[in-house]
XYZ file of C-alpha atoms in Angstrom:
748
model
C 13.037 13.053 166.337
C 14.622 12.195 162.987
C 16.935 14.724 161.468
C 15.518 16.550 158.428
C 17.691 16.435 155.240
C 17.491 19.719 153.297
C 17.597 19.624 149.515
C 19.707 22.110 147.534
C 16.713 24.340 146.743
C 15.784 24.662 150.375
C 19.385 25.273 151.379
C 19.645 28.079 148.822
C 16.389 29.563 150.050
C 17.602 29.573 153.626
C 21.020 31.036 152.667
C 19.448 33.984 150.918
C 17.112 34.648 153.898
C 19.973 34.582 156.372
C 22.335 36.654 154.290
C 19.979 39.633 154.618
C 20.648 39.531 158.409
C 17.148 40.510 159.301
C 15.738 39.791 162.702
C 12.656 37.512 162.610
C 9.799 36.955 164.968
C 7.392 34.042 164.873
C 4.406 32.947 167.042
C 4.078 29.215 167.676
C 0.806 27.569 168.784
C 1.759 24.506 170.900
C -1.625 22.781 170.659
C -1.907 23.145 166.891
C 1.876 22.781 166.290
C 1.654 25.684 163.858
C 3.914 28.647 163.185
C 3.042 32.122 162.005
C 5.444 34.866 160.920
C 5.064 38.296 162.533
C 8.232 40.089 161.494
C 10.325 38.225 158.919
C 11.606 38.650 155.336
C 9.753 36.908 152.570
C 12.534 34.394 152.073
C 12.258 33.262 155.726
C 8.418 33.094 155.471
C 8.723 31.003 152.240
C 11.222 28.732 153.974
C 8.893 28.108 156.884
C 5.929 27.546 154.563
C 7.558 24.336 153.172
C 6.818 22.425 156.404
C 3.497 21.304 157.726
C 4.211 21.790 161.428
C 6.109 24.197 163.596
C 8.188 21.403 165.128
C 9.497 20.391 161.674
C 10.153 24.047 160.776
C 12.228 24.705 163.911
C 14.316 21.632 163.359
C 14.855 22.377 159.656
C 15.946 25.906 160.476
C 18.450 24.643 163.052
C 19.974 22.064 160.623
C 20.186 24.522 157.790
C 21.549 27.490 159.769
C 23.734 26.375 162.656
C 27.438 25.617 162.114
C 28.751 22.140 162.663
C 30.555 23.165 165.865
C 27.236 24.032 167.600
C 24.932 21.762 165.671
C 24.608 18.939 168.249
C 23.830 21.367 171.072
C 21.529 23.390 168.872
C 19.523 20.307 167.897
C 19.144 19.386 171.522
C 18.065 22.963 172.319
C 15.530 23.172 169.500
C 13.820 19.778 169.827
C 10.116 20.441 170.177
C 9.655 18.557 173.456
C 12.731 20.243 174.956
C 11.465 23.722 174.072
C 7.986 22.974 175.622
C 9.605 21.439 178.701
C 11.986 24.399 179.243
C 9.254 27.056 178.761
C 6.912 25.250 181.162
C 9.438 26.056 183.921
C 10.922 29.360 182.648
C 9.771 32.417 180.801
C 12.590 32.574 178.269
C 15.395 30.342 176.997
C 18.117 31.509 174.578
C 20.951 29.962 172.582
C 23.867 31.761 170.905
C 25.715 30.147 168.080
C 27.795 30.636 164.944
C 25.870 30.197 161.744
C 27.104 28.413 158.614
C 27.502 31.826 156.985
C 29.900 33.347 159.539
C 27.287 35.407 161.378
C 26.635 35.206 165.133
C 23.045 34.782 166.106
C 20.833 34.580 169.247
C 17.861 32.226 169.024
C 15.321 32.855 171.774
C 12.104 31.135 172.750
C 9.806 33.313 174.951
C 6.662 32.153 176.753
C 3.619 34.056 175.467
C 0.466 32.408 176.793
C -0.371 29.709 179.383
C -3.549 27.953 180.415
C -5.110 28.179 183.876
C -2.797 25.478 185.145
C 0.385 27.191 183.920
C 0.931 24.867 180.884
C 2.370 26.521 177.815
C -0.164 27.354 175.031
C 1.844 29.723 172.797
C 5.410 30.967 172.545
C 7.534 33.381 170.444
C 10.630 32.536 168.402
C 13.043 35.357 167.789
C 16.138 35.225 165.609
C 18.614 38.029 166.130
C 21.861 38.713 164.286
C 24.455 39.903 166.776
C 26.865 42.757 166.198
C 30.552 42.417 165.187
C 31.857 43.095 168.683
C 29.764 40.334 170.129
C 30.752 38.134 167.260
C 34.507 38.591 167.955
C 34.040 37.834 171.639
C 32.129 34.624 170.937
C 34.691 33.589 168.320
C 37.495 34.015 170.870
C 35.603 32.044 173.546
C 34.639 29.456 171.065
C 38.273 28.861 169.972
C 39.417 28.549 173.548
C 36.810 25.974 174.509
C 36.184 24.182 171.241
C 39.059 21.668 171.466
C 38.280 20.668 175.061
C 34.543 20.331 174.364
C 35.056 18.232 171.214
C 37.616 15.994 173.089
C 35.190 15.348 175.981
C 32.313 14.574 173.672
C 34.497 12.334 171.582
C 35.677 10.381 174.677
C 32.039 10.129 175.955
C 32.820 11.804 179.239
C 29.598 13.868 179.035
C 30.784 16.390 181.627
C 28.879 19.311 180.219
C 27.950 20.571 183.697
C 26.451 23.829 182.443
C 23.798 21.971 180.541
C 23.185 19.445 183.293
C 22.826 22.170 185.954
C 20.493 24.059 183.606
C 18.366 21.019 183.179
C 18.262 20.320 186.909
C 17.457 23.899 187.822
C 14.533 23.816 185.491
C 12.920 20.944 187.418
C 13.994 21.498 191.014
C 13.980 24.652 193.036
C 17.128 25.800 194.924
C 16.057 24.612 198.307
C 17.175 21.021 197.626
C 20.253 20.140 199.690
C 21.441 17.235 197.474
C 20.747 16.775 193.752
C 21.781 13.845 191.624
C 21.325 12.987 187.934
C 20.434 9.301 187.398
C 20.777 7.623 184.003
C 18.592 4.436 184.199
C 19.855 3.114 180.862
C 23.452 2.632 182.241
C 22.630 2.712 185.924
C 24.916 5.651 186.780
C 24.579 8.522 189.274
C 26.078 11.967 188.637
C 26.577 14.443 191.482
C 25.120 17.904 190.802
C 25.042 19.224 194.420
C 25.932 17.631 197.755
C 25.450 19.602 201.009
C 24.233 17.247 203.772
C 25.689 13.858 202.908
C 28.454 12.548 200.770
C 27.859 9.110 199.380
C 31.457 9.048 198.127
C 34.377 11.439 198.083
C 33.466 12.932 194.720
C 33.131 16.518 193.450
C 30.237 18.064 191.623
C 30.103 16.852 188.031
C 31.698 13.446 188.835
C 30.004 10.055 188.727
C 29.644 7.782 191.712
C 31.584 4.548 191.387
C 28.638 2.421 192.577
C 25.224 1.796 190.848
C 22.228 3.819 191.939
C 20.571 1.112 194.188
C 23.714 0.636 196.224
C 24.253 4.378 196.690
C 20.544 4.889 197.555
C 20.469 2.064 200.081
C 23.684 3.277 201.746
C 22.118 6.725 202.238
C 19.025 5.104 203.797
C 21.116 2.962 206.181
C 23.253 5.966 207.261
C 20.617 8.710 207.496
C 17.002 7.592 207.569
C 15.003 6.877 210.731
C 14.578 3.161 211.344
C 10.825 3.277 211.135
C 10.945 4.796 207.601
C 13.710 2.554 206.121
C 11.584 -0.359 204.907
C 9.185 1.792 202.919
C 11.998 3.819 201.376
C 13.961 0.702 200.298
C 11.004 -0.273 198.194
C 9.735 3.135 197.093
C 13.078 4.490 195.947
C 14.639 1.396 194.332
C 15.629 1.849 190.641
C 13.034 -0.509 189.296
C 10.113 1.135 191.152
C 11.236 4.610 190.181
C 11.463 3.709 186.505
C 8.052 2.062 186.617
C 6.393 4.973 188.343
C 7.865 7.575 185.957
C 6.219 5.790 183.061
C 2.941 7.138 184.259
C 3.869 10.424 185.803
C 6.620 13.054 185.457
C 7.253 13.624 189.203
C 6.606 11.923 192.555
C 7.790 12.450 196.086
C 8.376 10.526 199.342
C 8.440 12.012 202.845
C 10.600 10.520 205.554
C 12.498 11.385 208.770
C 16.256 11.765 208.700
C 18.472 11.274 211.711
C 21.368 13.182 210.046
C 22.308 16.125 212.296
C 19.332 15.370 214.534
C 15.805 14.233 213.762
C 14.392 16.209 210.823
C 11.626 15.852 208.186
C 12.940 15.263 204.758
C 11.539 14.669 201.302
C 12.803 12.805 198.215
C 11.729 14.101 194.833
C 12.145 12.087 191.579
C 11.483 13.811 188.262
C 12.267 12.668 184.765
C 13.727 14.984 182.154
C 13.513 15.053 178.418
C 16.664 12.995 177.664
C 15.502 9.962 179.597
C 17.487 10.735 182.777
C 16.044 11.247 186.278
C 16.647 14.136 188.672
C 16.784 13.019 192.273
C 16.720 15.702 194.990
C 16.153 15.708 198.690
C 15.477 18.562 201.020
C 14.616 19.467 204.596
C 10.862 20.062 204.849
C 10.664 21.230 208.492
C 10.019 24.792 207.331
C 7.337 23.574 204.978
C 5.676 21.551 207.708
C 5.890 24.540 210.053
C 4.278 26.676 207.406
C 1.403 24.177 206.930
C 0.969 23.992 210.663
C 0.668 27.760 210.817
C -1.802 27.655 207.964
C -3.786 24.952 209.748
C -3.784 27.055 212.953
C -4.944 30.053 211.044
C -7.697 27.989 209.422
C -8.763 26.621 212.821
C -8.765 30.131 214.198
C -10.968 31.316 211.318
C -13.339 28.369 211.829
C -13.448 29.123 215.554
C -14.184 32.797 214.830
C -16.900 31.830 212.353
C -18.568 29.483 214.878
C -18.626 31.882 217.843
C -20.801 34.804 218.688
C -18.583 37.907 218.865
C -20.560 39.601 221.668
C -21.047 36.703 224.154
C -18.304 34.179 223.320
C -20.961 31.379 223.008
C -21.225 29.310 219.834
C -23.456 30.585 217.040
C -25.704 28.957 214.412
C -22.736 27.836 212.324
C -21.751 25.424 215.071
C -25.388 24.296 215.258
C -25.404 23.491 211.521
C -22.186 21.522 211.885
C -23.667 19.561 214.828
C -26.734 18.661 212.803
C -24.682 17.369 209.828
C -22.380 15.419 212.115
C -25.036 13.936 214.400
C -24.835 10.165 214.951
C -28.095 8.239 214.584
C -27.412 6.718 218.066
C -26.301 9.858 219.999
C -28.510 10.737 222.951
C -29.038 14.449 223.661
C -31.057 16.727 225.793
C -31.758 20.223 224.387
C -32.747 23.173 226.659
C -34.016 26.238 224.762
C -33.948 29.292 227.014
C -34.732 33.011 226.523
C -35.405 36.220 228.433
C -39.058 37.005 229.268
C -40.346 40.327 227.825
C -36.970 41.195 226.352
C -38.421 43.533 223.687
C -40.024 45.686 226.402
C -36.727 45.744 228.298
C -34.937 46.975 225.196
C -37.570 49.595 224.513
C -37.527 50.873 228.118
C -33.825 50.726 229.002
C -32.146 50.832 225.543
C -30.150 48.276 223.479
C -26.956 48.761 225.471
C -28.718 47.579 228.603
C -30.173 44.718 226.609
C -26.690 43.736 225.341
C -25.438 43.642 228.934
C -28.232 41.270 229.928
C -27.554 39.001 226.986
C -23.804 38.923 227.831
C -24.512 38.182 231.504
C -26.972 35.364 230.593
C -24.472 33.787 228.245
C -21.853 33.861 230.998
C -24.241 32.189 233.453
C -25.197 29.478 230.963
C -21.605 28.646 230.300
C -20.743 28.637 233.991
C -23.641 26.304 234.792
C -22.804 23.938 231.963
C -20.552 20.835 231.960
C -17.500 20.555 229.763
C -19.420 18.157 227.456
C -22.313 20.642 227.031
C -22.531 23.140 224.112
C -23.984 26.611 224.654
C -25.217 28.295 221.430
C -26.620 31.776 220.984
C -29.394 31.033 218.570
C -30.444 34.665 218.027
C -31.314 37.747 220.003
C -32.038 36.691 223.576
C -32.538 32.965 222.660
C -29.875 30.385 223.755
C -29.554 26.623 223.416
C -27.802 24.318 225.827
C -27.087 20.921 224.101
C -26.347 18.318 226.805
C -24.808 14.909 226.070
C -24.785 11.850 228.345
C -28.484 12.078 228.994
C -28.506 8.954 231.146
C -27.674 11.224 234.135
C -30.033 14.036 233.165
C -33.268 13.572 235.086
C -36.139 16.052 235.512
C -34.685 17.065 238.926
C -31.253 17.760 237.338
C -32.940 19.900 234.705
C -35.014 21.685 237.357
C -31.916 22.364 239.440
C -29.945 23.780 236.423
C -32.853 25.944 235.308
C -33.573 27.328 238.776
C -29.872 28.147 239.311
C -29.837 30.140 236.037
C -33.208 31.813 236.836
C -32.090 32.797 240.304
C -28.767 34.189 239.205
C -30.196 36.279 236.338
C -32.947 37.696 238.551
C -30.345 39.251 240.890
C -29.020 42.173 238.982
C -25.398 43.154 238.889
C -24.336 46.828 239.125
C -24.758 47.417 235.399
C -27.789 45.223 234.670
C -31.443 45.058 235.729
C -33.438 42.095 237.144
C -34.987 39.826 234.484
C -36.622 36.363 234.325
C -36.144 33.495 231.884
C -38.225 30.576 230.514
C -37.098 27.260 229.021
C -38.304 24.387 226.812
C -36.618 20.953 227.061
C -36.628 17.978 224.653
C -34.753 14.726 224.172
C -33.341 12.841 221.212
C -31.796 9.407 220.650
C -30.536 10.320 217.143
C -28.393 13.332 217.864
C -29.165 16.950 217.031
C -31.864 17.435 214.360
C -34.718 19.721 213.337
C -37.233 17.543 215.139
C -35.367 18.013 218.440
C -35.252 21.796 217.906
C -38.944 21.955 217.055
C -39.896 19.935 220.167
C -37.851 22.217 222.453
C -39.262 25.310 220.753
C -42.824 24.039 221.324
C -42.008 23.274 224.916
C -40.670 26.833 225.328
C -43.956 28.161 223.963
C -45.828 26.089 226.531
C -43.630 27.514 229.331
C -44.405 31.057 228.158
C -48.171 30.236 227.954
C -47.991 28.855 231.554
C -46.958 32.295 232.883
C -43.211 32.441 232.111
C -40.415 32.169 234.672
C -40.664 28.384 234.360
C -39.751 25.397 232.100
C -41.654 22.773 230.184
C -40.458 19.284 229.126
C -41.519 17.288 226.050
C -40.943 13.686 227.227
C -41.685 12.194 223.761
C -38.077 11.472 222.801
C -37.098 11.877 219.110
C -36.323 8.286 218.017
C -35.950 8.865 214.282
C -34.438 11.683 212.284
C -37.030 12.854 209.828
C -34.400 14.067 207.438
C -32.417 10.833 207.255
C -31.781 10.254 203.506
C -30.290 6.783 203.778
C -33.346 4.887 204.962
C -34.341 2.184 202.484
C -37.739 3.089 200.872
C -40.356 0.436 199.916
C -39.509 0.619 196.247
C -35.832 -0.081 196.930
C -36.733 -2.799 199.428
C -38.866 -4.576 196.909
C -36.018 -4.419 194.376
C -33.592 -5.930 196.885
C -36.165 -8.714 197.674
C -36.741 -9.504 193.988
C -32.956 -9.671 193.271
C -32.486 -12.172 196.113
C -35.427 -14.182 194.902
C -34.021 -14.376 191.369
C -30.580 -15.442 192.677
C -31.635 -18.101 195.211
C -34.453 -20.533 194.714
C -35.019 -21.577 198.296
C -38.293 -20.791 200.178
C -36.729 -20.674 203.646
C -33.962 -18.322 202.520
C -36.453 -15.992 200.783
C -38.665 -16.033 203.923
C -35.799 -14.895 206.065
C -34.699 -12.316 203.492
C -38.237 -10.838 203.724
C -38.000 -10.845 207.515
C -34.740 -8.844 207.345
C -36.372 -6.311 204.998
C -39.623 -6.028 207.021
C -37.762 -5.449 210.310
C -35.186 -2.985 208.902
C -34.412 0.052 211.093
C -34.940 3.650 209.900
C -31.205 4.257 209.444
C -30.420 0.962 207.688
C -29.054 1.297 204.143
C -29.162 -0.967 201.066
C -25.450 -1.929 201.479
C -26.125 -2.943 205.120
C -29.154 -5.108 204.065
C -27.088 -6.792 201.381
C -24.406 -7.457 204.044
C -27.058 -9.208 206.114
C -28.286 -11.215 203.094
C -24.698 -12.366 202.434
C -24.343 -13.448 206.065
C -27.599 -15.356 205.850
C -26.457 -17.060 202.654
C -23.260 -18.136 204.363
C -25.226 -19.415 207.370
C -27.608 -21.494 205.308
C -25.420 -22.617 202.385
C -21.792 -22.252 203.625
C -20.719 -19.626 201.045
C -21.884 -16.769 198.864
C -21.937 -16.405 195.082
C -18.389 -16.464 193.650
C -17.569 -13.317 191.660
C -13.888 -14.086 191.225
C -14.126 -14.854 187.517
C -16.247 -11.793 186.830
C -13.813 -9.593 188.837
C -10.803 -10.939 186.894
C -12.621 -10.548 183.599
C -13.356 -6.895 184.060
C -10.022 -6.095 185.664
C -8.326 -7.648 182.684
C -10.670 -5.900 180.205
C -9.912 -2.453 181.524
C -6.199 -3.216 181.972
C -6.181 -4.060 178.234
C -7.602 -0.609 177.534
C -5.343 1.163 180.048
C -2.688 2.588 177.782
C -5.125 3.892 175.264
C -7.218 5.655 177.944
C -4.028 7.037 179.551
C -3.007 8.566 176.210
C -6.447 10.213 175.867
C -6.140 11.607 179.369
C -2.704 13.059 178.720
C -3.841 14.576 175.426
C -6.839 16.410 177.031
C -6.731 20.060 178.032
C -7.238 19.004 181.733
C -5.852 15.532 182.395
C -7.074 15.357 186.004
C -10.601 16.258 185.070
C -10.577 13.842 182.150
C -9.305 11.049 184.398
C -12.102 11.775 186.894
C -14.664 11.490 184.056
C -13.352 8.101 183.025
C -13.170 6.895 186.631
C -16.853 7.801 187.120
C -17.790 5.858 183.950
C -16.061 2.805 185.492
C -18.800 2.758 188.153
C -20.979 1.105 185.439
C -19.347 -2.283 186.196
C -21.631 -2.982 189.068
C -23.171 -6.443 189.585
C -24.819 -5.257 192.837
C -27.081 -2.696 191.165
C -27.589 -4.473 187.823
C -28.219 -8.017 186.674
C -26.155 -7.661 183.507
C -23.139 -5.627 182.532
C -22.431 -5.060 178.832
C -18.947 -4.465 177.475
C -20.473 -2.544 174.604
C -22.379 -0.237 176.889
C -19.217 0.301 178.961
C -17.180 1.351 175.958
C -19.993 3.603 174.699
C -20.140 5.342 178.106
C -16.373 5.858 177.968
C -16.562 7.473 174.556
C -19.381 9.759 175.826
C -17.703 10.689 179.166
C -18.514 14.284 179.987
C -19.128 16.754 182.815
C -22.290 18.889 183.378
C -22.066 22.535 184.444
C -22.833 21.394 188.003
C -19.989 18.791 187.780
C -17.665 21.526 186.640
C -18.543 23.659 189.716
C -17.990 20.628 191.998
C -14.660 19.911 190.294
C -13.517 23.506 190.892
C -14.348 23.098 194.607
C -12.617 19.691 194.630
C -9.365 21.095 193.146
C -9.355 24.200 195.375
C -9.567 21.951 198.471
C -6.854 19.613 197.168
C -4.452 22.598 196.938
C -4.707 23.051 200.716
C -4.799 19.326 201.681
C -2.011 17.069 202.980
C -3.992 13.808 202.887
C -6.408 12.530 200.179
C -8.568 9.420 200.549
C -10.149 7.482 197.633
C -12.903 5.035 198.720
C -13.292 2.586 195.828
C -16.221 0.527 194.637
C -15.955 -2.117 191.915
C -13.382 -4.191 190.096
C -12.596 -3.024 186.606
C -13.525 0.412 187.776
C -10.391 0.501 189.998
C -8.167 0.453 186.867
C -9.662 3.857 185.940
C -9.319 4.911 189.555
C -5.625 4.164 189.222
C -5.320 6.424 186.189
C -7.088 9.138 188.192
C -4.548 8.705 191.044
C -1.708 8.969 188.499
C -2.919 12.372 187.435
C -3.627 13.428 191.013
C 0.015 12.648 191.764
C 1.112 14.713 188.785
C -1.032 17.672 189.717
C -0.405 17.564 193.500
C 2.941 15.710 193.916
C 3.196 16.380 197.680
C -0.281 14.978 198.437
C -0.362 11.795 200.502
C -2.653 9.377 198.727
C -4.703 6.718 200.623
C -7.113 4.106 199.216
C -9.840 2.341 201.156
C -11.206 -0.881 199.719
C -13.621 -3.562 200.959
C -12.389 -5.713 203.807
C -13.747 -8.925 202.329
C -15.411 -10.549 199.315
C -18.791 -8.980 198.525
C -20.335 -8.908 195.038
C -17.749 -7.671 192.507
C -16.435 -4.933 194.896
C -12.673 -4.366 195.006
C -10.502 -5.755 197.805
C -6.783 -5.350 198.643
C -5.970 -8.283 196.412
C -7.773 -6.681 193.450
C -6.028 -3.326 194.099
C -2.639 -5.010 194.038
C -3.607 -6.938 190.850
C -4.272 -3.775 188.907
C -1.342 -1.933 190.431
C -3.121 0.813 192.305
C -0.853 0.104 195.279
C 2.005 1.733 193.334
C 0.454 5.121 193.701
C -1.260 5.009 197.096
C -1.369 3.193 200.425
C -4.144 0.614 200.210
C -6.246 -0.269 203.363
C -9.027 -2.763 203.693
C -12.062 -1.427 205.686
C -12.377 -4.645 207.679
C -15.891 -5.593 206.528
C -17.375 -7.477 203.539
C -20.017 -4.837 202.983
C -20.773 -3.011 199.711
C -20.533 0.389 201.312
C -18.760 2.289 204.071
C -20.526 2.206 207.407
C -18.267 4.190 209.753
C -19.325 2.416 212.950
C -18.433 -0.934 211.374
C -14.936 -0.037 210.199
C -11.645 -1.097 211.739
C -9.634 1.465 213.745
C -7.181 1.765 210.838
C -9.931 2.408 208.359
C -11.541 5.041 210.588
C -8.185 6.810 210.901
C -7.941 6.967 207.048
C -11.274 8.856 207.015
C -10.574 11.043 210.058
C -7.123 12.154 208.782
C -8.164 12.908 205.206
C -8.814 16.517 204.334
C -10.370 15.534 200.992
C -12.347 12.332 200.469
C -13.711 10.962 197.143
C -16.150 8.054 197.550
C -17.091 6.064 194.417
C -20.392 4.333 193.722
C -24.016 4.226 194.875
C -23.245 2.020 197.826
C -20.796 4.452 199.373
C -23.182 7.315 198.765
C -26.084 5.452 200.464
C -24.028 4.439 203.518
C -22.048 7.694 204.030
C -24.488 10.411 202.970
C -25.871 12.354 205.962
C -23.343 10.991 208.419
C -21.567 14.292 208.983
C -18.448 13.482 206.914
C -17.280 15.967 204.243
C -17.212 13.805 201.098
C -17.149 14.181 197.347
C -19.292 11.425 195.699
C -18.807 10.172 192.153
C -21.125 7.518 190.634
C -23.530 6.642 187.882
C -27.254 6.496 188.541
C -28.017 2.863 187.643
C -31.189 1.943 189.573
C -34.704 3.421 189.724
C -34.234 4.884 193.209
C -31.281 6.997 192.172
C -32.770 8.014 188.834
C -35.936 9.176 190.661
C -33.908 10.906 193.441
C -31.829 12.987 191.030
C -34.413 13.095 188.218
C -32.018 11.924 185.508
C -31.889 9.087 182.961
C -30.064 5.826 183.577
C -26.257 5.980 183.666
C -26.142 9.682 184.230
C -22.983 10.600 186.069
C -23.135 12.482 189.405
C -20.353 14.428 191.129
C -21.589 15.749 194.460
C -20.004 17.486 197.390
C -21.551 16.933 200.808
């Protein structure tokens, strides 16, 4: 910020205001950069009124009031960005100085109001004239230290450790074992704190005699586990750190240290307002232990929520999870079993006797079941036994299991009475679903109608899940056919495309059919359509807009939410769903980016889950779009610096979808680990992924999948996913009852 030169009139106005030695209080609005006097003499109010903004007013006051001895430090203290930065980490900051008029003064900035994310919205400025006793003490201290301070500043030693430590403490908590201050402009490293490892024999406040990269590499060679060295060499090098801190204020890297035994450590890099970088590292074993305890508590809570408290069997919550996670190829046998005439038993012997019967039946069912079976108390006296590996489950096996249960429950224990049971059995080739339940329920009804104390089997196996949402309807199939017909003028190719469509399976999705079309095209013509120029065009287009969009994101009231809005708009660049993509339409959608009320609720859920997560996975869609995905990841790293970020891209060329090469081209690999899914398919079909890609999905606590293709191929597969896309084709517009290019943010 340029220094403000005060004219004689303004100086005189300020002098008269200060001479009265009144205390003054002002309220400053950060967003509006405005200042309002609460308690202040007229002269001070008139002085402040000469400037358009609060930032100008504060600097003018500093220049006009503070004595030359303290002026440099006061200017540093009162710079607008420095005030905001300090108050974002502390509640109050104060500075005492000698004025040009011989009075001693304390200038304080006090946090007044923050937004929901803790960012400063308003603060208070107070100016207090100190008493004579304090003045004399400060004068004495000032005279003792003044010569030394001026000498050090004059010789450019910059050893003002009090200020450096204050700066460091404002950005790093005290649990960091080693803290260094790095100046990228001159490639120096200053020691603030060294507990675990000494790079050189230097004291706190001294500079290392070697450049940053040399000192950093020496630490890695001496202390870091061999498996983590390579990544840290690249991640923590000076050039990479500088580049990353252009987009974010803080980032971290986790690693294992062999210093004093094998421990988990973490590097943290954070820039401060004067251009320098704070580097700290700390032992995170206690943090990991805390997260493990938290995870164990969460697992215990889930277990409690999914178990019946009286019997110890699973309850309906487990049943709902099994339905959402069912594989379309999983073979199951369901036995639905309940007690005959249970209401009459309750009425005659009382509910306590009924509870003992239920508890005993549950125990028998779990005893008679295999480790792979799941016993669920569905309600009252009704239980379900869900049996996997149905190849070995014949009618004789079922009869043997049922008869063993029936015989055991009919022989009363000391505290129970003799009862009988009936059962209905059904089979499924598509996992647990409503159709399987309904068939078993109907079979149980038949068993009751046949006289009870028996079982009935529905041999008509469920072959298709009636609630499968990712089947390709006729309207969508016709669109896929027409698009292929428009692209390729070859009768034999079109005939075989029609054959693929006509013989599609119930669980097939549009991305999977397109994958088969692409393979057919390679088989017949040796290659597929080349989208390389289109991909580069739109990557370059959005890269050219990157800095302007980044500035808009940073200027918004919620940068993460704004980045997510822009990333969703990027889904417009889709040559799989549309024949033409217009740059003008893309820019218009960016300008109109917004969230609906439903989007806001989904976003709140998204953020709340990120707060508890260790691993986040972004599944990308198209080129061009991934530049906006990168800006979203930047903000995600700022908001959740300890979150491990993973990105899953397509495993081969398909349409204009993004691959590892595209991710590297736009620089998304600087913020996250990028993995190809192993398949050239415009979606994410779990069963077709590589082991590494499956691990990315399995280990992520929060997943964001971009685009219609990912929604079509992942929805209903039992994976907890947030979906973000634009509705571009008729099927999606009809499904969600929205106009074209409406954005969707959905949690499954």
